[in-house]
PDB file of C-alpha atoms and ligand atoms in Angstrom:
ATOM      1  CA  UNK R  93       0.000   0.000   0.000  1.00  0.00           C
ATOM      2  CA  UNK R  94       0.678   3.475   0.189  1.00  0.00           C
ATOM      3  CA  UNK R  95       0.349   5.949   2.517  1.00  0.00           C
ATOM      4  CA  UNK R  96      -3.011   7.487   2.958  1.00  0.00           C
ATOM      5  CA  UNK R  97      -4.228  10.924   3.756  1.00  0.00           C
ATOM      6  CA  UNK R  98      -0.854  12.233   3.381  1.00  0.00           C
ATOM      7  CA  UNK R  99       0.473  15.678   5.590  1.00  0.00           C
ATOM      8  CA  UNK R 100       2.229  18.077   2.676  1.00  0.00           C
ATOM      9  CA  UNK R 101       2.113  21.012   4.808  1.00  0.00           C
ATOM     10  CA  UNK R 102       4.745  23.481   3.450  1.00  0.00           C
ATOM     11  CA  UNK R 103       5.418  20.915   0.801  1.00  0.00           C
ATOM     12  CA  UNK R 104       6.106  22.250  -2.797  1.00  0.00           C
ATOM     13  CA  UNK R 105       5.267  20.327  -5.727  1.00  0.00           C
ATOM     14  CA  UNK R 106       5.097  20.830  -9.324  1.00  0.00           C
ATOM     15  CA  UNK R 107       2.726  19.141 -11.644  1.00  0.00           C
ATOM     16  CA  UNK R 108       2.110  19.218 -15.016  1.00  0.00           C
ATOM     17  CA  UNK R 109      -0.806  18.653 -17.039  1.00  0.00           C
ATOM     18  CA  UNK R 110      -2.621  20.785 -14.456  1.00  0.00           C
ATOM     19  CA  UNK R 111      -5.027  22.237 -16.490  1.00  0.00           C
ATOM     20  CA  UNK R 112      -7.864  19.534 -16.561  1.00  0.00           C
ATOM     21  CA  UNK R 113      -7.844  15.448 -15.822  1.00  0.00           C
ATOM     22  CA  UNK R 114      -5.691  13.958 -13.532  1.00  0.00           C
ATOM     23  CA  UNK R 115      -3.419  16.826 -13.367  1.00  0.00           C
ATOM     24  CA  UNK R 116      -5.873  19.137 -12.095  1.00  0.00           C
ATOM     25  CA  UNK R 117      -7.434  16.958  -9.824  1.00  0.00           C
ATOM     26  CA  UNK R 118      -4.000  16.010  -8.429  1.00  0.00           C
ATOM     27  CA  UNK R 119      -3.230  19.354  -7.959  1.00  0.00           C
ATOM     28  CA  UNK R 120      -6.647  20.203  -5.862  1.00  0.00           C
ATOM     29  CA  UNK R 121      -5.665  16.972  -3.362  1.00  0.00           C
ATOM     30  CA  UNK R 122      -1.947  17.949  -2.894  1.00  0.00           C
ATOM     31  CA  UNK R 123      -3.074  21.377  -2.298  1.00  0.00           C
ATOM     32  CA  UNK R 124      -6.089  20.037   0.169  1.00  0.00           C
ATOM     33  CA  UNK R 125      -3.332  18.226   1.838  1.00  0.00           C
ATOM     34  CA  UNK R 126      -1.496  21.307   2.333  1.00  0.00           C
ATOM     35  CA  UNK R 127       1.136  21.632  -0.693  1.00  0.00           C
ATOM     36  CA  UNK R 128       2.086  24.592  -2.093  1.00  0.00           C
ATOM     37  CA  UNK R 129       1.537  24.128  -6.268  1.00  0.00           C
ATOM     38  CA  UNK R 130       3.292  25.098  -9.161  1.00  0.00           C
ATOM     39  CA  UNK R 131       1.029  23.931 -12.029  1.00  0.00           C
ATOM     40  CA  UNK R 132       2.148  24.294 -15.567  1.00  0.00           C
ATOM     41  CA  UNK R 133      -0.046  23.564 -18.784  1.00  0.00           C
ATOM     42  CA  UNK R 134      -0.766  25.988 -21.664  1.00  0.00           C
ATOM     43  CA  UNK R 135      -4.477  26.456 -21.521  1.00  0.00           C
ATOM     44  CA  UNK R 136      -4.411  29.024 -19.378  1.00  0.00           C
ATOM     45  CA  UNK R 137      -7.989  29.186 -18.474  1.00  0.00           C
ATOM     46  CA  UNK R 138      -8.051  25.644 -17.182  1.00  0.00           C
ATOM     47  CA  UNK R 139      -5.034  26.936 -15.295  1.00  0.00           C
ATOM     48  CA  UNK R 140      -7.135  29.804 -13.634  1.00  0.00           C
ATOM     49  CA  UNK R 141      -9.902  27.625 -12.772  1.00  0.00           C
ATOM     50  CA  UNK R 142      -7.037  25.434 -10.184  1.00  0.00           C
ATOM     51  CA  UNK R 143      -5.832  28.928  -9.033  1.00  0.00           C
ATOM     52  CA  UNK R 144      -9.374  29.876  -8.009  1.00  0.00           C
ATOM     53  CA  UNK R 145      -9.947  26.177  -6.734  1.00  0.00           C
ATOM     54  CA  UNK R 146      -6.935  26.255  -4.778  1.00  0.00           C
ATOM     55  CA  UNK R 147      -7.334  29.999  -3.153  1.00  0.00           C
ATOM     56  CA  UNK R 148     -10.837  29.009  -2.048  1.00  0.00           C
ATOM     57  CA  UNK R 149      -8.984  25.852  -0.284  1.00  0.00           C
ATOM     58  CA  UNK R 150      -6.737  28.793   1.264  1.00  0.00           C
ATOM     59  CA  UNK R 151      -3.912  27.177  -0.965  1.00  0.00           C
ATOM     60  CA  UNK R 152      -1.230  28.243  -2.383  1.00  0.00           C
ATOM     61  CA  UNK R 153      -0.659  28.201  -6.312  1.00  0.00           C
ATOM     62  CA  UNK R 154       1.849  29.509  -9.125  1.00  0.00           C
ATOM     63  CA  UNK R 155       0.952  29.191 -12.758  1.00  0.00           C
ATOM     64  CA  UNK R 156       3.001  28.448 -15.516  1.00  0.00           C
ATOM     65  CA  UNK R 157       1.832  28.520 -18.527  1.00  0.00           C
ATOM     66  CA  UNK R 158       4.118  26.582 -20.945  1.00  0.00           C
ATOM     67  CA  UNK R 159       4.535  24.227 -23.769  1.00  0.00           C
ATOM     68  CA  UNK R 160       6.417  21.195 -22.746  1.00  0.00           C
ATOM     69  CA  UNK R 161       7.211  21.191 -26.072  1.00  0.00           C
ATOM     70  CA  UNK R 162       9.630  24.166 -25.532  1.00  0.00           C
ATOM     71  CA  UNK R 163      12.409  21.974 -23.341  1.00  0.00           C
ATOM     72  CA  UNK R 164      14.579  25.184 -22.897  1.00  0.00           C
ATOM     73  CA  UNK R 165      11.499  26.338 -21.024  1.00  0.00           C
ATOM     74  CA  UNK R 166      11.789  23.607 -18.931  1.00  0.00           C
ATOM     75  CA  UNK R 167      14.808  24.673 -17.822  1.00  0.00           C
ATOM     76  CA  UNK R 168      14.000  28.194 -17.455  1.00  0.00           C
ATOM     77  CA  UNK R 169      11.388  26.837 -15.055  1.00  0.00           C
ATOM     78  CA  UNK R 170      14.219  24.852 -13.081  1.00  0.00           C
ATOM     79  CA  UNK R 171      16.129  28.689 -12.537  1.00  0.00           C
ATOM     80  CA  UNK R 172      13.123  30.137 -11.725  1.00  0.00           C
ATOM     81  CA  UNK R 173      12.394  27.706  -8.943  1.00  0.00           C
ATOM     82  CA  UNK R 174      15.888  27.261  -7.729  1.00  0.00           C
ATOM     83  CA  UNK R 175      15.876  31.083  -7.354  1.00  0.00           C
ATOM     84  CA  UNK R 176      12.695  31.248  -6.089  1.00  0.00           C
ATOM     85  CA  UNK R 177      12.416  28.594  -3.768  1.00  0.00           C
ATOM     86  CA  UNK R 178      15.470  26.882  -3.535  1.00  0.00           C
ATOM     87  CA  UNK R 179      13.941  23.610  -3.633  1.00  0.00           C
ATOM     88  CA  UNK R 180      11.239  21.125  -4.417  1.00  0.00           C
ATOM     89  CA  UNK R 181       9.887  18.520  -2.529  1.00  0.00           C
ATOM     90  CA  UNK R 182       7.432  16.737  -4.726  1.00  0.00           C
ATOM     91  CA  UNK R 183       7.648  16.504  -8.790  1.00  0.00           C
ATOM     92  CA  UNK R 184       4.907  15.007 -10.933  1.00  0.00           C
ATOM     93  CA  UNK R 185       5.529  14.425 -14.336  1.00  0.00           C
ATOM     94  CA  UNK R 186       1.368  13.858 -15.520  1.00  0.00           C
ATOM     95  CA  UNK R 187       0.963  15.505 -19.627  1.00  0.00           C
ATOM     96  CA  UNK R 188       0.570  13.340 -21.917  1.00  0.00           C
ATOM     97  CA  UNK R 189      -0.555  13.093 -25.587  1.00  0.00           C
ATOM     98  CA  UNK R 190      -1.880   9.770 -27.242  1.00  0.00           C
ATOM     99  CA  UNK R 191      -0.946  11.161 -30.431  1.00  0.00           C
ATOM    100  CA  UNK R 192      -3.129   9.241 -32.864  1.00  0.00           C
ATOM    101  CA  UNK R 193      -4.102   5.479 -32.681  1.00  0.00           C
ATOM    102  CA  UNK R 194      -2.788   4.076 -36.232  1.00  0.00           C
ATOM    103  CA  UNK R 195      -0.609   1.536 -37.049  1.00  0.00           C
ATOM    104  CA  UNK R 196       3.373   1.854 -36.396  1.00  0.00           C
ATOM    105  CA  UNK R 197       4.117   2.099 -39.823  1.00  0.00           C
ATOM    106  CA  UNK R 198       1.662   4.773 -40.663  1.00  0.00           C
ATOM    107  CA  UNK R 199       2.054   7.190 -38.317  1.00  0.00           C
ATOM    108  CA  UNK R 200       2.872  10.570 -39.194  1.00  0.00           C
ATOM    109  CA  UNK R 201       6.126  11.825 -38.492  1.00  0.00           C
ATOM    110  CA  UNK R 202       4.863  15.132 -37.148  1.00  0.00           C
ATOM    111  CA  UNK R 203       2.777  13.279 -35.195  1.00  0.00           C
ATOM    112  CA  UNK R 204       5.291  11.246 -34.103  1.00  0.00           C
ATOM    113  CA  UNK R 205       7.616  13.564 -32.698  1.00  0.00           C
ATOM    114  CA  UNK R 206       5.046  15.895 -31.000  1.00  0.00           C
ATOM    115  CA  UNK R 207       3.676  12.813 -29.192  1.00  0.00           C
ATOM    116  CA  UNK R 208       8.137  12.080 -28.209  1.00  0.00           C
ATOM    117  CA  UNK R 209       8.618  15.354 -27.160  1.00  0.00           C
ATOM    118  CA  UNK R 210       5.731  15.692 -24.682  1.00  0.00           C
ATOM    119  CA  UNK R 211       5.551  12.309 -23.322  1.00  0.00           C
ATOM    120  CA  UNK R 212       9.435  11.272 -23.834  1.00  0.00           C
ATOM    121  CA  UNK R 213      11.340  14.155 -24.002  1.00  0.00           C
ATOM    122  CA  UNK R 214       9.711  16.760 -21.498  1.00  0.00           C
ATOM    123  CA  UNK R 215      10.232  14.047 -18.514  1.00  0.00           C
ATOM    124  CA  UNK R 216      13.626  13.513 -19.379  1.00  0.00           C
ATOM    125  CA  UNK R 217      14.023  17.649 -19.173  1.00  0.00           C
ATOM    126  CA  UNK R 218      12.438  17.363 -15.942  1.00  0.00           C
ATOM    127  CA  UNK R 219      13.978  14.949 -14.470  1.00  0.00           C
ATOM    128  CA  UNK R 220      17.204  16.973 -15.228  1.00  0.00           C
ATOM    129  CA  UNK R 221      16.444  20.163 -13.913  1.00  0.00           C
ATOM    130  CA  UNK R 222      14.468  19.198 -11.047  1.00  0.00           C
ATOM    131  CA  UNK R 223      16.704  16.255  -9.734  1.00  0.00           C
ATOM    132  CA  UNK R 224      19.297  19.228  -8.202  1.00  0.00           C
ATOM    133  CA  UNK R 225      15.850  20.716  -6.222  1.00  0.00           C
ATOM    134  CA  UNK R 226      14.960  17.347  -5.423  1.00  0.00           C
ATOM    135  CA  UNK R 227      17.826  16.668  -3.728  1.00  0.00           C
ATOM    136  CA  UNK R 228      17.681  19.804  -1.524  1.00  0.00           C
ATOM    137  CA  UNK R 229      14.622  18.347  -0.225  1.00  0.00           C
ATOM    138  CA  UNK R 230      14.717  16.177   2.812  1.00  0.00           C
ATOM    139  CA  UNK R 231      11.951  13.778   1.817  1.00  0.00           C
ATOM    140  CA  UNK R 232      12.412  14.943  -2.294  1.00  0.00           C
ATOM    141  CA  UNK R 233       9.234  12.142  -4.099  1.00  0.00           C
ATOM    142  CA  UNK R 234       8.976  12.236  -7.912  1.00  0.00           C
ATOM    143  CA  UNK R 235       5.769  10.441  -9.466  1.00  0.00           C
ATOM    144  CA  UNK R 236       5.918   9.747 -12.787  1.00  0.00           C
ATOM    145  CA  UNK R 237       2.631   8.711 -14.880  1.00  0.00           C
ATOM    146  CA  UNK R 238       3.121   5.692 -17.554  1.00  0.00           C
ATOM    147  CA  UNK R 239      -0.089   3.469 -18.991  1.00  0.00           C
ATOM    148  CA  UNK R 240      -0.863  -0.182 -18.698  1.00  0.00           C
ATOM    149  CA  UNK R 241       0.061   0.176 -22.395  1.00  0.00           C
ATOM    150  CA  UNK R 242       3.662   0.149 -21.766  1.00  0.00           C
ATOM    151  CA  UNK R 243       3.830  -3.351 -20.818  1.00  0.00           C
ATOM    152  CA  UNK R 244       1.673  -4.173 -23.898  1.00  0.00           C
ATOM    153  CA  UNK R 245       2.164  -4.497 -27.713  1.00  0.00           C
ATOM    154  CA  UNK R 246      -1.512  -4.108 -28.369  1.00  0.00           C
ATOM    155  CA  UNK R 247      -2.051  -2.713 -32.074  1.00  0.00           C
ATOM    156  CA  UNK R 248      -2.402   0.383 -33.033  1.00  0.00           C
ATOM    157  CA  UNK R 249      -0.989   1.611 -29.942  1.00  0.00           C
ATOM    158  CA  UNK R 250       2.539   1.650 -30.369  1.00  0.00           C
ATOM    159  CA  UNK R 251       4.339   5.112 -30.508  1.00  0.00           C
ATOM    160  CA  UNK R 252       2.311   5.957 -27.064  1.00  0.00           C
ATOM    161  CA  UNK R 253       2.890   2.719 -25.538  1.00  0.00           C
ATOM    162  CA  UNK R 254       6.593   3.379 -26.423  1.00  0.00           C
ATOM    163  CA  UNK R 255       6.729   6.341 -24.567  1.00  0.00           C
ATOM    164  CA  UNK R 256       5.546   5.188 -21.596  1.00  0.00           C
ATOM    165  CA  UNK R 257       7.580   2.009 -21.931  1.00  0.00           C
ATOM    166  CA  UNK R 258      10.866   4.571 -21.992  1.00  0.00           C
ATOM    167  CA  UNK R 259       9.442   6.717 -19.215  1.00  0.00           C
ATOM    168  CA  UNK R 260       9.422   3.725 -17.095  1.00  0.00           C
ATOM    169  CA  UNK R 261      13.059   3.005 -17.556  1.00  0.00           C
ATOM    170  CA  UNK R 262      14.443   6.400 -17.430  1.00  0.00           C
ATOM    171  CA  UNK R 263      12.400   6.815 -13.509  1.00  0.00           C
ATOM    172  CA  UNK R 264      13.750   3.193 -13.101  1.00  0.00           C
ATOM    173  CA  UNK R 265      17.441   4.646 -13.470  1.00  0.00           C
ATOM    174  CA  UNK R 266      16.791   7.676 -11.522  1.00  0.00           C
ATOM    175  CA  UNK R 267      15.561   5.680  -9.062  1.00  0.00           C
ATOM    176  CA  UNK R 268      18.712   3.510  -8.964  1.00  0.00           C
ATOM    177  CA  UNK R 269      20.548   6.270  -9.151  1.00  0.00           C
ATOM    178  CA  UNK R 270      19.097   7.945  -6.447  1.00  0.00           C
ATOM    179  CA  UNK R 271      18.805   4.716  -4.010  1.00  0.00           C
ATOM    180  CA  UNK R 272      21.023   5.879  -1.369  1.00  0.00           C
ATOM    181  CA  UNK R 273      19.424   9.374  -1.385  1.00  0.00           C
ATOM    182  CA  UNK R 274      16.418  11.047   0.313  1.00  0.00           C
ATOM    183  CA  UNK R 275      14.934  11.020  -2.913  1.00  0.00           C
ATOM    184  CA  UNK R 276      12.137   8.325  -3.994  1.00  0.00           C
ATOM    185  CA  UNK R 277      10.690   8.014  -7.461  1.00  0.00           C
ATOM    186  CA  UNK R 278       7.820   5.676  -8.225  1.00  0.00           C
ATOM    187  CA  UNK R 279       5.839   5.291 -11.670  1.00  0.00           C
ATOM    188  CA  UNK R 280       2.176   5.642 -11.945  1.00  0.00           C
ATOM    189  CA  UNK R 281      -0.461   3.682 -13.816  1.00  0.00           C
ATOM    190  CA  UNK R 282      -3.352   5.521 -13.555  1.00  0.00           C
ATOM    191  CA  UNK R 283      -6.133   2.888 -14.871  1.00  0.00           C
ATOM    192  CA  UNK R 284      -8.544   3.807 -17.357  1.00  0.00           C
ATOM    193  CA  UNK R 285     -10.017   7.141 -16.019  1.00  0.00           C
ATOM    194  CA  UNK R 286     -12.706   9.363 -17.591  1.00  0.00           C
ATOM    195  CA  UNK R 287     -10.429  12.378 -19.170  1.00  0.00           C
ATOM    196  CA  UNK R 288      -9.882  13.986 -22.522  1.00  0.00           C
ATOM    197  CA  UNK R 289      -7.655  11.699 -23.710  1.00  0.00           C
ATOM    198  CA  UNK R 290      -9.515   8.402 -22.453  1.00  0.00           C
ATOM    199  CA  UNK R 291     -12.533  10.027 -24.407  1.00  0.00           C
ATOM    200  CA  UNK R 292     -10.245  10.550 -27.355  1.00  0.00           C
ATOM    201  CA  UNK R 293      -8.383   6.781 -27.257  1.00  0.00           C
ATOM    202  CA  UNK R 294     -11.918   5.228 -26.490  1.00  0.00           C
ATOM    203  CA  UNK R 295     -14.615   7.048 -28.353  1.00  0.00           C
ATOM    204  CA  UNK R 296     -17.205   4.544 -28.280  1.00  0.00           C
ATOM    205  CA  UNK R 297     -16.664   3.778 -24.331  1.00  0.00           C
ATOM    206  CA  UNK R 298     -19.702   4.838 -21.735  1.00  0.00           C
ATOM    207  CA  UNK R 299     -17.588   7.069 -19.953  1.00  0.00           C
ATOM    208  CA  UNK R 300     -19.864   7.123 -16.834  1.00  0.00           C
ATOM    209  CA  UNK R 301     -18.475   3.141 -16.408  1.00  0.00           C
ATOM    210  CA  UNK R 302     -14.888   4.909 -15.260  1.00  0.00           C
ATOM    211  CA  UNK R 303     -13.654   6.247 -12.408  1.00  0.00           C
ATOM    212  CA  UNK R 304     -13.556  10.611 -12.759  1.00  0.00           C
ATOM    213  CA  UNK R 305     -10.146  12.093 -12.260  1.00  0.00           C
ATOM    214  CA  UNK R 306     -11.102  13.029  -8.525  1.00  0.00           C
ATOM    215  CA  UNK R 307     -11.286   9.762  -7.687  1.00  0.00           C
ATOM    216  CA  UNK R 308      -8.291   8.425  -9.907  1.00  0.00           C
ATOM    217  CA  UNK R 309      -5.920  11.502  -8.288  1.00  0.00           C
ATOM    218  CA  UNK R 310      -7.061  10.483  -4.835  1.00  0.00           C
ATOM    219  CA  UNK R 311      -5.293   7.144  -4.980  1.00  0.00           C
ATOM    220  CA  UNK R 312      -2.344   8.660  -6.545  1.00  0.00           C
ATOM    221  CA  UNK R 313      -1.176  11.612  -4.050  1.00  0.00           C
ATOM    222  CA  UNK R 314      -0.113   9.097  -0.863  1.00  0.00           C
ATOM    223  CA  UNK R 315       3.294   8.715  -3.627  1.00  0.00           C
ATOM    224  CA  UNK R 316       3.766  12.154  -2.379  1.00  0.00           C
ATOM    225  CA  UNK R 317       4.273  11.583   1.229  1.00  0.00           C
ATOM    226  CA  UNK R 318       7.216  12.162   2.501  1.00  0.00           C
ATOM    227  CA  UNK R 319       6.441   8.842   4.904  1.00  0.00           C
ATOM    228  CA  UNK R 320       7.202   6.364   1.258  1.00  0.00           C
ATOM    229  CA  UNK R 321       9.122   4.195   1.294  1.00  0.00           C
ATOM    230  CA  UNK R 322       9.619   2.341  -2.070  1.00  0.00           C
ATOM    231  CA  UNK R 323      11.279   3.212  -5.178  1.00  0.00           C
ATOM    232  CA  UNK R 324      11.603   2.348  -8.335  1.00  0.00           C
ATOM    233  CA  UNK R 325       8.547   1.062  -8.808  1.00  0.00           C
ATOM    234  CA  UNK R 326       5.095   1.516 -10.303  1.00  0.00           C
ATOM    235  CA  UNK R 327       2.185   2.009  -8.343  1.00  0.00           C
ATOM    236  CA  UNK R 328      -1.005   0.619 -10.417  1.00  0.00           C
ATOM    237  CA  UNK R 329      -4.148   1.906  -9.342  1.00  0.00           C
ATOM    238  CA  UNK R 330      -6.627  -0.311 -10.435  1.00  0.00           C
ATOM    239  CA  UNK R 331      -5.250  -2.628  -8.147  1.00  0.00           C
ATOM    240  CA  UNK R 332      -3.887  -0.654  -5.757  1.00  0.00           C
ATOM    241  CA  UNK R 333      -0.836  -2.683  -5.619  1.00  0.00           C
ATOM    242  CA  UNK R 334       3.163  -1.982  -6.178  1.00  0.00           C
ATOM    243  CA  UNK R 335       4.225  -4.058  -9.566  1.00  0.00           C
ATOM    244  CA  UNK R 336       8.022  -5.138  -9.179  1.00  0.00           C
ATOM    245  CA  UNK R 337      10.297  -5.421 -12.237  1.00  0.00           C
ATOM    246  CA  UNK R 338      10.943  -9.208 -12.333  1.00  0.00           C
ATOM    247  CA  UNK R 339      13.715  -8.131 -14.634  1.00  0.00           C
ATOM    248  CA  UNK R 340      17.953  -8.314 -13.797  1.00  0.00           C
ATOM    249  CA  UNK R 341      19.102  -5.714 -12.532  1.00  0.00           C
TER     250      UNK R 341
HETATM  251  P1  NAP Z1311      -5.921  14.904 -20.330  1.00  0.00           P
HETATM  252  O1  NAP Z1311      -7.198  15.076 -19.592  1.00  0.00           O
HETATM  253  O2  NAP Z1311      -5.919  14.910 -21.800  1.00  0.00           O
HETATM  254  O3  NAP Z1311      -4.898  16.013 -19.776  1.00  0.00           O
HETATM  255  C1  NAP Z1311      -3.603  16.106 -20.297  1.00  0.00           C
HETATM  256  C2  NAP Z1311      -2.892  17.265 -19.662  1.00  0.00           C
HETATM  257  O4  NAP Z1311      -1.588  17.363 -20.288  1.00  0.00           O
HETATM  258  C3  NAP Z1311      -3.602  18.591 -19.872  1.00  0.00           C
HETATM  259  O5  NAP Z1311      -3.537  19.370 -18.702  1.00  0.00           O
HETATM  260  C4  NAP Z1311      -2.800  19.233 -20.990  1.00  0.00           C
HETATM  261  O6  NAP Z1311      -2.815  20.652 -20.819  1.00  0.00           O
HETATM  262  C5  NAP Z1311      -1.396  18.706 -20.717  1.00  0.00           C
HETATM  263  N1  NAP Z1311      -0.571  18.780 -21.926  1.00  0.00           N
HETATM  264  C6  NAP Z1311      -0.747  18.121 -23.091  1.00  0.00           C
HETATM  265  N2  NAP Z1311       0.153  18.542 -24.004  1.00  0.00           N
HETATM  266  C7  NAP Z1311       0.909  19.489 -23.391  1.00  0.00           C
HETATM  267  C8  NAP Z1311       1.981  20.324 -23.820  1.00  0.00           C
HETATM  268  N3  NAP Z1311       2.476  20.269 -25.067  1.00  0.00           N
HETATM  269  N4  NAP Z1311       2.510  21.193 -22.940  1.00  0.00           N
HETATM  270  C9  NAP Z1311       2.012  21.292 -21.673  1.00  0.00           C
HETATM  271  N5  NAP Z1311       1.007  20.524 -21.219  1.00  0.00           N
HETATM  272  C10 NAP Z1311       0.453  19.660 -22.073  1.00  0.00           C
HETATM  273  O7  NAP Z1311      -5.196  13.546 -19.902  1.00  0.00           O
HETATM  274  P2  NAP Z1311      -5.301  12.608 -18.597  1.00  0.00           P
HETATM  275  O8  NAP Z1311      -6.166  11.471 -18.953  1.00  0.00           O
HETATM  276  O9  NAP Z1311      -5.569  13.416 -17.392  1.00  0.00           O
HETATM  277  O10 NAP Z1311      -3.810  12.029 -18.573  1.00  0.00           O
HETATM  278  C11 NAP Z1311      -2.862  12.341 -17.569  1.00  0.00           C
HETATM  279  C12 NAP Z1311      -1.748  11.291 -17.655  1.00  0.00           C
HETATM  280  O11 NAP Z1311      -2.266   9.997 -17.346  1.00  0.00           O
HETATM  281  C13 NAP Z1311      -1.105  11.195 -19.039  1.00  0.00           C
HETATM  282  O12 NAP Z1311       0.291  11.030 -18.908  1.00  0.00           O
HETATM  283  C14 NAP Z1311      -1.724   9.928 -19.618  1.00  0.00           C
HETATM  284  O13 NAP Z1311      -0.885   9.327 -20.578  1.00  0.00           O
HETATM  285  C15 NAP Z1311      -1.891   9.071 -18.381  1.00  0.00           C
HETATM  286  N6  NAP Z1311      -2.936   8.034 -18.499  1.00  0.00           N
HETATM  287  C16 NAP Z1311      -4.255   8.370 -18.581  1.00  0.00           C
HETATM  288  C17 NAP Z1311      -5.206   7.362 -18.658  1.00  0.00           C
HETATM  289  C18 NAP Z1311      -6.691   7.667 -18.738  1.00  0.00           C
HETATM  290  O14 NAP Z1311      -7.499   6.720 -18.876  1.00  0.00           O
HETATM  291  N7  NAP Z1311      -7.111   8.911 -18.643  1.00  0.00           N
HETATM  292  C19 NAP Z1311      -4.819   5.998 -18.676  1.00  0.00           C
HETATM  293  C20 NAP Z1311      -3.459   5.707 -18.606  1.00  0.00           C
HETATM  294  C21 NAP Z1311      -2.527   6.719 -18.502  1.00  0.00           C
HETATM  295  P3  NAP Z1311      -2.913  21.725 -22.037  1.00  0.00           P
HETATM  296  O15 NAP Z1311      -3.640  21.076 -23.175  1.00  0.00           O
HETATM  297  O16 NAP Z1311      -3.637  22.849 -21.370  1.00  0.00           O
HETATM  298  O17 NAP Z1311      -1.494  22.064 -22.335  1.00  0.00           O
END
């Protein structure tokens, strides 16, 4: 298990994605649980609509609105924080982009590299500027979100299952590499959860037969406590259980 009903007071975290889904509703529990929030997505109304939530919690909340597609950004971000703040305690690496569901081999290659840089790319830019906050944490938890998909090779679904697959081992690494640090990082599977992008990957689904975001995010934020123990592992919601990598090390 992990733990529940986590205590983030004066806990920062930054999320992305944070301007609907998961992201959002992750946001709203951290900041319930008393987190300050950095949220960054570009729609910047969906962005205004956390700040509000969040103030009327008696939160705190910083908006960033920014393309993960623009990785120098990402590191801008990093400064800004570092200058700001000093340090981070909680990371969560949540956009995502399906991309389009067509076979491998007829994929576009625009398409292809959009969906790269936001899933694939933007975590790996995260990961490097915010490991050196991370650190200066004393309890420093990244969560990482990845997809049943990645463990898959179901058709059609390739280039996104891919970059969850690759997500998985770079917060594997990090995690190894960070094993005799403070620092914990665990990978997420969300489940099937009634978003945007579910709606988009499963048009013909009832989406009232999923869980909502809310209830999705709340089984999700106990990776943030600074009480968790594990790393390097992924935390899969539907079952509420920690999968182990049965691979060699
Ligand atoms: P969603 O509702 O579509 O939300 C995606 C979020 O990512 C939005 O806030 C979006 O904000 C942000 N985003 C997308 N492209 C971006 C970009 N270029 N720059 C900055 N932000 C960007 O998706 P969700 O279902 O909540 O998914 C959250 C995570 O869970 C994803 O990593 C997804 O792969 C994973 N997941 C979801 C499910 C599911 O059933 N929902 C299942 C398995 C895994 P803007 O558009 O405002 O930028």
């Amino acid at each position: 298990m992990i733990p529940s009903n986590p205590d983030l007071s004066g806990r920062l975290a930054l999320v992305t994605g944070a301007s609907r889904g998961i992201g959002y509703q992750l946001c709203l529990q951290l900041a319930k649980a008393g987190a300050e929030i950095i949220a960054v997505a570009r729609t910047v109304g969906g962005l205004e609509e956390l700040d509000d939530a969040i103030t009327e919690l008696g939160g705190k909340c910083t908006l960033v609105p920014l393309d993960l597609k623009d990785h120098d950004g990402i590191d801008r971000l990093g400064g800004v924080i570092a200058e700001r703040w000093g340090r981070l305690d909680i990371m969560v690496a949540n956009a995502g982009i399906l991309g389009a569901v067509s076979p491998v081999g007829q994929m576009k290659s625009k398409t292809f590299d959009e969906l790269m840089s936001v899933n694939l790319t933007s975590v790996w830019r995260l990961i490097r500027t915010t490991e050196p906050l991370l650190r200066q944490s004393d309890a420093g938890r990244a969560i990482l979100l990845s997809s049943s998909v990645a463990h898959t090779a179901r058709a059609f679904w390739g280039p996104y299952a891919a970059s969850k697959a690759a997500v998985e081992v770079l917060g594997r690494t990090w995690a190894a590499e960070s094993e005799k640090t403070a620092l914990r990082v665990n990978l997420v599977n969300p489940g099937g959860t009634r978003t945007h992008m579910r709606a988009q990957a499963m048009p013909g689904e009832n989406p009232d037969s999923l869980p909502t975001a809310e209830q999705t995010a709340a089984k999700i934020i106990g990776l943030a406590s600074p009480d968790l123990q594990e790393t390097g592992k992924l935390w899969d919601v539907p079952t509420q259980s920690w999968k182990d990598y049965q691979l060699p090390a």
